[in-house]
C-alpha cells in the first residue's frame, strides 16, 4: 500500500514502484507537520462524570487522546485547545441530553465566563455532570434533565469545598 495514499488519500492506493514509496517517506515529516497544524489532540481522561447520584473519582489519568480540527475549536467553540478535556458520562440523570457512555468535551471553568449550562462539578469525591443555573443570591440551582432526579440548591462561596465547578460541557459525542 502506498503510504501517501494512507495518510492523505492522494496518489494510487497500491504502489509497486520503490521510487514512489521513497518519495512518500521523504514527504512524511512535512505531512505530519501539516496535520499537527490543522489538528489538536485533546486528552480523554479515564474518569466518568456521573449523570446520576455521583461517581467517586480516585484517580484522574489521561487514558487516550482524540483529534479535533483546531479551526473548529476556535471558530465553533470559541475556545483555546489547552482549556479543553474529555471525559465519559456515567448514569442516566441527564438523559435525553447525555446518555451513559457519551464522551463530553469540557472547557475548564473560568469565573469570568459564567453562564447557565451543563457542567462537571465535584462534590466531595463525587464527579457529577449536571445543568447549573447561577442564581442572583450566590447560589446554584443544580438540575438533571431526567425528571426522576430532584433539583437542589448549593451556596457558591469563594473557597467553599462543598462544590467545585470543573468545566462547562461544550460538545458531546455518542455511540449508537
Tab-separated table of C-alpha atoms in Angstrom:
chain	number	residue	atom	x	y	z
A	1	UNK	CA	0.000	0.000	0.000
A	2	UNK	CA	1.240	3.444	-0.912
A	3	UNK	CA	1.928	5.301	2.406
A	4	UNK	CA	0.999	8.660	0.832
A	5	UNK	CA	-2.432	7.275	-0.046
A	6	UNK	CA	-2.899	6.018	3.540
A	7	UNK	CA	-2.097	9.416	5.065
A	8	UNK	CA	-3.667	11.806	2.586
A	9	UNK	CA	-5.768	9.846	0.116
A	10	UNK	CA	-3.557	11.194	-2.683
A	11	UNK	CA	-1.939	9.090	-5.356
A	12	UNK	CA	-2.532	5.437	-6.192
A	13	UNK	CA	-3.690	3.055	-3.464
A	14	UNK	CA	-1.081	0.478	-4.375
A	15	UNK	CA	2.449	1.186	-5.410
A	16	UNK	CA	4.949	-1.319	-6.674
A	17	UNK	CA	7.487	1.325	-7.503
A	18	UNK	CA	10.186	1.835	-4.899
A	19	UNK	CA	10.631	5.436	-6.062
A	20	UNK	CA	7.051	6.360	-5.157
A	21	UNK	CA	7.444	4.877	-1.684
A	22	UNK	CA	10.759	6.664	-1.154
A	23	UNK	CA	9.183	9.978	-2.199
A	24	UNK	CA	6.292	9.377	0.182
A	25	UNK	CA	8.700	8.701	3.038
A	26	UNK	CA	10.557	11.923	2.289
A	27	UNK	CA	7.275	13.878	2.410
A	28	UNK	CA	6.122	12.196	5.618
A	29	UNK	CA	7.643	14.802	8.035
A	30	UNK	CA	6.045	17.631	6.024
A	31	UNK	CA	2.656	15.875	6.056
A	32	UNK	CA	2.872	15.203	9.796
A	33	UNK	CA	3.705	18.893	10.394
A	34	UNK	CA	0.676	19.945	8.325
A	35	UNK	CA	-1.561	17.565	10.286
A	36	UNK	CA	-0.145	18.901	13.557
A	37	UNK	CA	-1.047	22.457	12.494
A	38	UNK	CA	-4.597	21.511	11.460
A	39	UNK	CA	-5.494	19.160	14.318
A	40	UNK	CA	-5.089	19.169	18.075
A	41	UNK	CA	-5.052	16.115	20.338
A	42	UNK	CA	-7.269	16.609	23.394
A	43	UNK	CA	-6.847	14.445	26.496
A	44	UNK	CA	-9.532	11.853	27.262
A	45	UNK	CA	-9.451	11.136	30.980
A	46	UNK	CA	-10.288	7.695	32.280
A	47	UNK	CA	-12.871	9.117	34.711
A	48	UNK	CA	-16.616	9.149	34.408
A	49	UNK	CA	-18.732	12.150	35.232
A	50	UNK	CA	-21.879	10.846	36.821
A	51	UNK	CA	-25.146	11.916	35.327
A	52	UNK	CA	-26.752	10.368	38.386
A	53	UNK	CA	-26.043	10.438	42.085
A	54	UNK	CA	-22.269	10.740	41.841
A	55	UNK	CA	-19.266	8.823	40.569
A	56	UNK	CA	-16.360	8.506	43.005
A	57	UNK	CA	-13.121	9.682	41.426
A	58	UNK	CA	-9.980	8.268	42.971
A	59	UNK	CA	-7.546	8.974	40.138
A	60	UNK	CA	-7.532	11.240	37.125
A	61	UNK	CA	-5.290	9.835	34.409
A	62	UNK	CA	-5.226	10.519	30.700
A	63	UNK	CA	-6.456	7.347	29.020
A	64	UNK	CA	-6.231	8.433	25.403
A	65	UNK	CA	-6.370	11.458	23.106
A	66	UNK	CA	-8.939	12.401	20.467
A	67	UNK	CA	-8.133	14.614	17.475
A	68	UNK	CA	-10.213	17.696	16.710
A	69	UNK	CA	-9.716	20.291	13.994
A	70	UNK	CA	-8.033	23.323	15.503
A	71	UNK	CA	-10.136	25.687	13.360
A	72	UNK	CA	-13.388	24.060	14.545
A	73	UNK	CA	-12.366	24.509	18.170
A	74	UNK	CA	-11.574	28.195	17.759
A	75	UNK	CA	-14.410	29.076	15.363
A	76	UNK	CA	-17.322	26.945	16.612
A	77	UNK	CA	-16.496	26.509	20.295
A	78	UNK	CA	-14.647	29.821	20.658
A	79	UNK	CA	-12.213	28.012	22.920
A	80	UNK	CA	-8.490	27.513	23.278
A	81	UNK	CA	-7.351	23.899	22.861
A	82	UNK	CA	-5.317	23.989	26.081
A	83	UNK	CA	-8.510	24.673	28.088
A	84	UNK	CA	-10.337	21.568	26.825
A	85	UNK	CA	-10.563	17.997	28.084
A	86	UNK	CA	-12.768	14.963	27.546
A	87	UNK	CA	-14.451	12.552	29.980
A	88	UNK	CA	-17.090	9.824	29.793
A	89	UNK	CA	-20.662	10.151	31.075
A	90	UNK	CA	-21.961	7.613	33.582
A	91	UNK	CA	-25.572	7.333	34.758
A	92	UNK	CA	-28.965	8.439	33.494
A	93	UNK	CA	-29.829	11.709	35.235
A	94	UNK	CA	-29.033	13.797	32.138
A	95	UNK	CA	-30.971	11.604	29.675
A	96	UNK	CA	-32.052	12.506	26.981
A	97	UNK	CA	-29.365	15.186	26.610
A	98	UNK	CA	-26.485	12.959	27.707
A	99	UNK	CA	-26.531	9.164	27.772
A	100	UNK	CA	-24.333	6.689	29.634
A	101	UNK	CA	-21.145	6.125	27.620
A	102	UNK	CA	-21.236	9.512	25.873
A	103	UNK	CA	-17.965	11.408	25.648
A	104	UNK	CA	-18.202	15.056	26.657
A	105	UNK	CA	-15.819	17.844	25.756
A	106	UNK	CA	-15.449	20.371	28.549
A	107	UNK	CA	-13.865	23.775	28.762
A	108	UNK	CA	-12.186	24.301	32.118
A	109	UNK	CA	-14.187	26.596	34.383
A	110	UNK	CA	-13.419	30.297	34.126
A	111	UNK	CA	-15.160	32.549	36.656
A	112	UNK	CA	-15.025	35.377	34.123
A	113	UNK	CA	-17.142	33.426	31.613
A	114	UNK	CA	-20.038	32.272	33.765
A	115	UNK	CA	-23.294	31.290	32.111
A	116	UNK	CA	-26.003	28.749	32.734
A	117	UNK	CA	-25.408	25.379	31.118
A	118	UNK	CA	-24.227	21.824	31.646
A	119	UNK	CA	-21.151	21.493	33.836
A	120	UNK	CA	-18.982	18.883	35.500
A	121	UNK	CA	-18.854	19.581	39.218
A	122	UNK	CA	-17.103	17.925	42.133
A	123	UNK	CA	-18.990	17.437	45.381
A	124	UNK	CA	-16.734	15.721	47.890
A	125	UNK	CA	-15.125	12.859	45.967
A	126	UNK	CA	-18.019	12.595	43.501
A	127	UNK	CA	-17.805	13.963	39.971
A	128	UNK	CA	-21.240	14.959	38.644
A	129	UNK	CA	-22.486	16.214	35.284
A	130	UNK	CA	-25.479	18.490	35.833
A	131	UNK	CA	-27.282	21.523	34.496
A	132	UNK	CA	-26.375	24.617	36.531
A	133	UNK	CA	-28.296	27.848	36.865
A	134	UNK	CA	-26.403	30.678	38.538
A	135	UNK	CA	-28.884	32.437	40.843
A	136	UNK	CA	-28.554	36.117	41.863
A	137	UNK	CA	-28.254	35.233	45.582
A	138	UNK	CA	-24.919	33.454	45.076
A	139	UNK	CA	-26.470	30.007	44.918
A	140	UNK	CA	-26.511	27.380	42.204
A	141	UNK	CA	-29.612	25.531	41.130
A	142	UNK	CA	-28.403	22.047	40.203
A	143	UNK	CA	-30.824	20.112	37.985
A	144	UNK	CA	-30.958	16.974	35.904
A	145	UNK	CA	-32.658	16.661	32.532
A	146	UNK	CA	-34.223	13.373	33.657
A	147	UNK	CA	-37.209	14.404	35.813
A	148	UNK	CA	-36.764	11.347	38.054
A	149	UNK	CA	-33.895	13.242	39.717
A	150	UNK	CA	-34.802	16.128	42.029
A	151	UNK	CA	-33.099	19.531	41.719
A	152	UNK	CA	-31.190	21.018	44.633
A	153	UNK	CA	-29.507	24.299	45.530
A	154	UNK	CA	-25.959	24.864	46.723
A	155	UNK	CA	-24.369	28.025	48.102
A	156	UNK	CA	-21.479	29.051	45.851
A	157	UNK	CA	-18.977	30.781	48.123
A	158	UNK	CA	-15.391	31.523	47.266
A	159	UNK	CA	-13.231	28.816	48.762
A	160	UNK	CA	-16.156	26.519	49.523
A	161	UNK	CA	-15.352	22.841	49.496
A	162	UNK	CA	-18.988	21.812	49.210
A	163	UNK	CA	-18.900	22.200	45.431
A	164	UNK	CA	-16.196	22.819	42.873
A	165	UNK	CA	-17.056	23.623	39.258
A	166	UNK	CA	-14.643	21.753	36.976
A	167	UNK	CA	-15.776	22.767	33.499
A	168	UNK	CA	-18.599	23.615	31.121
A	169	UNK	CA	-19.718	20.974	28.631
A	170	UNK	CA	-19.362	22.387	25.112
A	171	UNK	CA	-19.782	19.237	22.975
A	172	UNK	CA	-20.879	15.629	23.301
A	173	UNK	CA	-20.230	12.564	21.174
A	174	UNK	CA	-22.229	9.367	21.305
A	175	UNK	CA	-22.120	5.833	20.022
A	176	UNK	CA	-25.296	4.362	18.516
